[in-house]
PDB file of C-alpha atoms in Angstrom:
ATOM      1  CA  MET A   1      -0.066  -0.084   0.503  1.00 30.00           C
ATOM      2  CA  ALA A   2       1.630   3.054  -1.023  1.00 31.00           C
ATOM      3  CA  LEU A   3       1.086   6.628   1.079  1.00 31.00           C
ATOM      4  CA  LEU A   4       2.336   9.647  -0.128  1.00 29.00           C
ATOM      5  CA  TYR A   5       4.258  11.694   2.614  1.00 26.00           C
ATOM      6  CA  MET A   6       5.430  14.854   2.355  1.00 27.00           C
ATOM      7  CA  THR A   7       6.932  16.207   6.062  1.00 27.00           C
ATOM      8  CA  PHE A   8       7.895  20.062   5.772  1.00 25.00           C
ATOM      9  CA  PHE A   9      10.486  21.900   8.710  1.00 24.00           C
ATOM     10  CA  ALA A  10       9.404  25.338   9.467  1.00 29.00           C
ATOM     11  CA  SER A  11      12.446  25.441  11.748  1.00 32.00           C
ATOM     12  CA  ARG A  12      14.341  22.547  14.235  1.00 32.00           C
ATOM     13  CA  SER A  13      12.077  22.191  16.242  1.00 37.00           C
ATOM     14  CA  ALA A  14       9.813  18.921  17.121  1.00 38.00           C
ATOM     15  CA  ALA A  15       6.708  21.102  17.648  1.00 38.00           C
ATOM     16  CA  GLN A  16       7.133  22.651  14.293  1.00 37.00           C
ATOM     17  CA  LYS A  17       7.051  19.340  12.372  1.00 38.00           C
ATOM     18  CA  MET A  18       3.947  19.124  10.577  1.00 39.00           C
ATOM     19  CA  VAL A  19       2.918  15.615   7.728  1.00 41.00           C
ATOM     20  CA  VAL A  20       0.739  16.104   6.032  1.00 43.00           C
ATOM     21  CA  THR A  21      -0.544  12.001   4.550  1.00 47.00           C
ATOM     22  CA  ALA A  22      -2.501  11.834   1.481  1.00 48.00           C
ATOM     23  CA  PRO A  23      -4.382   8.032   1.817  1.00 46.00           C
ATOM     24  CA  SER A  24      -4.800   6.023  -0.892  1.00 53.00           C
ATOM     25  CA  PRO A  25      -8.293   4.362  -1.406  1.00 54.00           C
ATOM     26  CA  LEU A  26      -7.415   1.175  -0.202  1.00 58.00           C
ATOM     27  CA  THR A  27      -7.003   2.810   3.702  1.00 84.00           C
ATOM     28  CA  CYS A  28     -10.727   4.693   3.166  1.00 89.00           C
ATOM     29  CA  GLY A  29     -13.924   2.341   4.703  1.00 89.00           C
ATOM     30  CA  ASN A  30     -16.456   1.824   1.995  1.00 90.00           C
ATOM     31  CA  PRO A  31     -18.482   4.135   2.289  1.00 90.00           C
ATOM     32  CA  SER A  32     -21.710   2.413   1.514  1.00 92.00           C
ATOM     33  CA  ASP A  33     -20.907   0.261   4.649  1.00 95.00           C
ATOM     34  CA  ALA A  34     -21.363   3.661   6.866  1.00 96.00           C
ATOM     35  CA  VAL A  35     -24.637   3.962   9.383  1.00 97.00           C
ATOM     36  CA  PRO A  36     -26.118   6.332  10.725  1.00 97.00           C
ATOM     37  CA  LEU A  37     -25.096   7.796  14.493  1.00 97.00           C
ATOM     38  CA  TYR A  38     -28.828   9.258  16.187  1.00 97.00           C
ATOM     39  CA  TRP A  39     -28.802  10.507  18.682  1.00 96.00           C
ATOM     40  CA  SER A  40     -31.052  11.614  21.286  1.00 96.00           C
ATOM     41  CA  THR A  41     -31.827  13.631  24.486  1.00 94.00           C
ATOM     42  CA  ILE A  42     -33.536  14.602  27.670  1.00 91.00           C
ATOM     43  CA  PRO A  43     -33.277  18.150  27.039  1.00 85.00           C
ATOM     44  CA  SER A  44     -30.602  20.013  29.460  1.00 78.00           C
ATOM     45  CA  VAL A  45     -30.584  16.189  31.099  1.00 87.00           C
ATOM     46  CA  ASP A  46     -28.607  13.736  28.277  1.00 91.00           C
ATOM     47  CA  VAL A  47     -27.538  13.085  25.373  1.00 94.00           C
ATOM     48  CA  PHE A  48     -27.488   9.984  23.660  1.00 95.00           C
ATOM     49  CA  TYR A  49     -26.389   8.548  20.689  1.00 97.00           C
ATOM     50  CA  THR A  50     -26.495   4.809  19.039  1.00 97.00           C
ATOM     51  CA  THR A  51     -26.301   2.985  15.775  1.00 97.00           C
ATOM     52  CA  ALA A  52     -29.048   0.634  16.337  1.00 97.00           C
ATOM     53  CA  ILE A  53     -33.442   1.895  15.713  1.00 94.00           C
ATOM     54  CA  THR A  54     -33.879  -0.105  18.050  1.00 96.00           C
ATOM     55  CA  ASP A  55     -32.194   1.424  21.005  1.00 95.00           C
ATOM     56  CA  ILE A  56     -33.376   4.727  19.858  1.00 93.00           C
ATOM     57  CA  THR A  57     -36.814   3.460  20.843  1.00 95.00           C
ATOM     58  CA  SER A  58     -36.476   1.943  23.543  1.00 95.00           C
ATOM     59  CA  VAL A  59     -34.797   4.955  25.784  1.00 94.00           C
ATOM     60  CA  ILE A  60     -37.683   6.875  24.440  1.00 93.00           C
ATOM     61  CA  ARG A  61     -40.391   4.373  25.585  1.00 95.00           C
ATOM     62  CA  SER A  62     -38.360   3.977  28.678  1.00 93.00           C
ATOM     63  CA  ASP A  63     -36.132   6.621  29.865  1.00 92.00           C
ATOM     64  CA  GLY A  64     -38.264   9.527  28.373  1.00 92.00           C
ATOM     65  CA  TYR A  65     -36.082  10.508  25.524  1.00 94.00           C
ATOM     66  CA  ASP A  66     -36.875  12.165  21.913  1.00 96.00           C
ATOM     67  CA  PHE A  67     -35.979  11.519  19.013  1.00 96.00           C
ATOM     68  CA  GLY A  68     -32.987  13.887  17.823  1.00 95.00           C
ATOM     69  CA  GLY A  69     -32.714  13.093  14.642  1.00 95.00           C
ATOM     70  CA  ILE A  70     -28.878  11.885  12.462  1.00 96.00           C
ATOM     71  CA  THR A  71     -25.246  12.890  13.624  1.00 95.00           C
ATOM     72  CA  CYS A  72     -23.174  11.464  11.447  1.00 96.00           C
ATOM     73  CA  LEU A  73     -22.168   8.237   9.219  1.00 97.00           C
ATOM     74  CA  VAL A  74     -20.443   5.606  11.160  1.00 98.00           C
ATOM     75  CA  PHE A  75     -19.365   2.090  11.070  1.00 98.00           C
ATOM     76  CA  THR A  76     -20.541  -0.916  13.069  1.00 98.00           C
ATOM     77  CA  THR A  77     -17.623  -3.087  12.748  1.00 97.00           C
ATOM     78  CA  GLN A  78     -14.126  -2.532  11.876  1.00 96.00           C
ATOM     79  CA  GLU A  79     -13.075  -1.299   8.706  1.00 94.00           C
ATOM     80  CA  LEU A  80     -10.104  -0.006   6.550  1.00 91.00           C
ATOM     81  CA  SER A  81      -7.905   2.977   8.900  1.00 95.00           C
ATOM     82  CA  THR A  82     -10.474   3.164  11.682  1.00 97.00           C
ATOM     83  CA  VAL A  83     -10.946   3.147  15.554  1.00 98.00           C
ATOM     84  CA  PRO A  84     -13.530   2.097  18.345  1.00 99.00           C
ATOM     85  CA  LEU A  85     -16.044   4.940  20.016  1.00 99.00           C
ATOM     86  CA  PHE A  86     -15.864   3.534  23.196  1.00 99.00           C
ATOM     87  CA  HIS A  87     -19.267   4.477  25.103  1.00 98.00           C
ATOM     88  CA  VAL A  88     -19.382   4.394  28.818  1.00 98.00           C
ATOM     89  CA  TYR A  89     -22.009   5.848  31.066  1.00 97.00           C
ATOM     90  CA  ASN A  90     -22.684   7.510  34.616  1.00 95.00           C
ATOM     91  CA  GLY A  91     -26.024   6.450  35.827  1.00 92.00           C
ATOM     92  CA  ASN A  92     -25.402   8.762  38.684  1.00 92.00           C
ATOM     93  CA  ASP A  93     -25.599  11.643  36.613  1.00 91.00           C
ATOM     94  CA  ILE A  94     -26.613  10.419  33.956  1.00 92.00           C
ATOM     95  CA  ASP A  95     -24.132  11.320  31.008  1.00 94.00           C
ATOM     96  CA  ASN A  96     -22.906   9.648  28.534  1.00 96.00           C
ATOM     97  CA  PHE A  97     -19.414   9.722  27.411  1.00 97.00           C
ATOM     98  CA  TYR A  98     -18.050   8.874  23.493  1.00 98.00           C
ATOM     99  CA  THR A  99     -14.156   8.249  23.374  1.00 98.00           C
ATOM    100  CA  THR A 100     -11.213   6.768  21.672  1.00 98.00           C
ATOM    101  CA  SER A 101      -9.175   7.631  24.010  1.00 98.00           C
ATOM    102  CA  THR A 102      -8.771   3.877  26.262  1.00 98.00           C
ATOM    103  CA  THR A 103      -6.362   6.492  28.790  1.00 98.00           C
ATOM    104  CA  GLU A 104     -10.162   8.698  29.078  1.00 97.00           C
ATOM    105  CA  ARG A 105     -12.308   5.106  28.990  1.00 98.00           C
ATOM    106  CA  ASP A 106     -10.303   3.729  31.255  1.00 98.00           C
ATOM    107  CA  LEU A 107      -9.962   7.640  33.766  1.00 97.00           C
ATOM    108  CA  ALA A 108     -14.162   7.755  32.803  1.00 97.00           C
ATOM    109  CA  LEU A 109     -14.891   3.694  34.621  1.00 98.00           C
ATOM    110  CA  GLU A 110     -12.390   4.764  37.358  1.00 98.00           C
ATOM    111  CA  SER A 111     -14.627   7.379  38.510  1.00 96.00           C
ATOM    112  CA  GLY A 112     -17.834   5.424  38.155  1.00 96.00           C
ATOM    113  CA  TYR A 113     -18.925   5.193  34.664  1.00 97.00           C
ATOM    114  CA  THR A 114     -19.984   1.977  33.327  1.00 98.00           C
ATOM    115  CA  ALA A 115     -18.742   0.538  29.940  1.00 98.00           C
ATOM    116  CA  SER A 116     -20.887  -0.252  27.037  1.00 97.00           C
ATOM    117  CA  PRO A 117     -20.515  -1.749  23.829  1.00 97.00           C
ATOM    118  CA  ILE A 118     -18.731  -0.165  21.750  1.00 98.00           C
ATOM    119  CA  ALA A 119     -21.194   2.587  19.935  1.00 98.00           C
ATOM    120  CA  ALA A 120     -18.738   2.774  16.804  1.00 98.00           C
ATOM    121  CA  TYR A 121     -16.007   2.339  14.366  1.00 98.00           C
ATOM    122  CA  ILE A 122     -14.541   6.394  13.634  1.00 98.00           C
ATOM    123  CA  TYR A 123     -11.693   7.461  11.900  1.00 97.00           C
ATOM    124  CA  PRO A 124      -9.035   9.104  14.038  1.00 97.00           C
ATOM    125  CA  SER A 125      -7.379  11.306  11.374  1.00 95.00           C
ATOM    126  CA  GLN A 126      -9.090  13.112   9.317  1.00 95.00           C
ATOM    127  CA  ILE A 127      -9.029  11.248   6.214  1.00 92.00           C
ATOM    128  CA  CYS A 128     -11.420   9.345   2.861  1.00 91.00           C
ATOM    129  CA  GLY A 129     -13.262  12.870   3.511  1.00 91.00           C
ATOM    130  CA  SER A 130     -14.395  12.880   6.538  1.00 95.00           C
ATOM    131  CA  ILE A 131     -15.509  15.821   9.064  1.00 97.00           C
ATOM    132  CA  PRO A 132     -14.733  16.252  12.701  1.00 98.00           C
ATOM    133  CA  LEU A 133     -16.927  15.491  15.484  1.00 98.00           C
ATOM    134  CA  TYR A 134     -16.998  17.747  17.819  1.00 98.00           C
ATOM    135  CA  CYS A 135     -17.502  17.309  21.699  1.00 97.00           C
ATOM    136  CA  ILE A 136     -18.542  19.741  24.142  1.00 97.00           C
ATOM    137  CA  TYR A 137     -19.433  19.540  27.693  1.00 96.00           C
ATOM    138  CA  THR A 138     -20.821  20.788  30.805  1.00 93.00           C
ATOM    139  CA  SER A 139     -19.539  20.063  34.713  1.00 90.00           C
ATOM    140  CA  ILE A 140     -23.372  21.628  35.795  1.00 88.00           C
ATOM    141  CA  ASP A 141     -25.279  19.379  34.258  1.00 84.00           C
ATOM    142  CA  THR A 142     -21.942  16.773  33.893  1.00 90.00           C
ATOM    143  CA  ALA A 143     -23.296  15.978  29.902  1.00 92.00           C
ATOM    144  CA  HIS A 144     -22.014  15.525  26.755  1.00 95.00           C
ATOM    145  CA  ILE A 145     -22.877  16.999  23.342  1.00 95.00           C
ATOM    146  CA  TYR A 146     -20.790  15.552  19.787  1.00 97.00           C
ATOM    147  CA  THR A 147     -22.090  17.338  17.099  1.00 96.00           C
ATOM    148  CA  THR A 148     -19.833  17.838  12.975  1.00 96.00           C
ATOM    149  CA  ASN A 149     -22.573  21.234  12.926  1.00 95.00           C
ATOM    150  CA  VAL A 150     -19.321  24.236  13.585  1.00 96.00           C
ATOM    151  CA  THR A 151     -22.156  27.105  14.062  1.00 96.00           C
ATOM    152  CA  GLU A 152     -23.799  24.493  16.689  1.00 95.00           C
ATOM    153  CA  ARG A 153     -21.186  24.078  18.630  1.00 97.00           C
ATOM    154  CA  ASP A 154     -20.144  27.557  18.304  1.00 97.00           C
ATOM    155  CA  ALA A 155     -23.607  28.431  19.620  1.00 96.00           C
ATOM    156  CA  ILE A 156     -23.725  26.029  21.826  1.00 94.00           C
ATOM    157  CA  LEU A 157     -20.574  27.260  23.960  1.00 96.00           C
ATOM    158  CA  ALA A 158     -22.069  31.009  23.396  1.00 97.00           C
ATOM    159  CA  LEU A 159     -24.183  29.996  26.198  1.00 94.00           C
ATOM    160  CA  GLY A 160     -21.969  30.132  28.646  1.00 94.00           C
ATOM    161  CA  GLY A 161     -20.566  27.022  31.077  1.00 94.00           C
ATOM    162  CA  TRP A 162     -19.876  24.908  28.674  1.00 96.00           C
ATOM    163  CA  THR A 163     -15.976  23.475  27.336  1.00 97.00           C
ATOM    164  CA  ASP A 164     -14.346  23.000  23.720  1.00 97.00           C
ATOM    165  CA  GLU A 165     -12.959  19.092  24.331  1.00 97.00           C
ATOM    166  CA  GLY A 166     -11.731  19.234  20.652  1.00 97.00           C
ATOM    167  CA  ILE A 167     -11.993  16.970  18.306  1.00 98.00           C
ATOM    168  CA  THR A 168     -13.615  12.693  19.200  1.00 98.00           C
ATOM    169  CA  GLY A 169     -12.617  11.831  15.630  1.00 98.00           C
ATOM    170  CA  TYR A 170     -13.832  11.666  12.233  1.00 98.00           C
ATOM    171  CA  VAL A 171     -16.915  10.667  10.341  1.00 98.00           C
ATOM    172  CA  LEU A 172     -18.867  10.706   7.305  1.00 96.00           C
ATOM    173  CA  ASP A 173     -21.125  13.567   6.557  1.00 94.00           C
ATOM    174  CA  TYR A 174     -24.705  11.789   6.120  1.00 88.00           C
ATOM    175  CA  GLN A 175     -26.154  14.884   4.036  1.00 82.00           C
ATOM    176  CA  SER A 176     -22.589  13.886   1.753  1.00 67.00           C
ATOM    177  CA  THR A 177     -23.741  12.010  -2.028  1.00 44.00           C
ATOM    178  CA  CYS A 178     -21.165   9.630  -1.446  1.00 46.00           C
ATOM    179  CA  ALA A 179     -22.775   7.396   1.693  1.00 38.00           C
TER     180      ALA A 179
END
């Protein structure tokens, strides 16, 4: 598998070294295998994400969630170049937390979260036409929100009380003609 690597050195500093990788098509998961990542919410309390519409139906019926829509497209099985999107849940704070980091997952588990099945598989870097999945967090309600929409992210951050936790990973746009 041939990858094109271009490395630019702006100075002697390793921190300023930039590596640009152009992946070959063989490094991408098959976009036709991607499925919707649905979301549902209890307003001002929690947001739940899943690829299984039966899970959405269950939390609506049993836990009082409202259906929100589709966040993006993800994979339900490991595809080329993807990593697990771990899901942990804190029942005391009613918070669903998703991360690709085993360290973050383990810290959450040590802090009282319980492990749930892997939510999906996503790209760890922006390749294959993927877009960022942003995470924002509030300690006021102990809630995480994930979005691919920069305008939505910025509007929530502008409300105050929310922290930008950066990019969780990279996903496919559900409005893309490729999907």
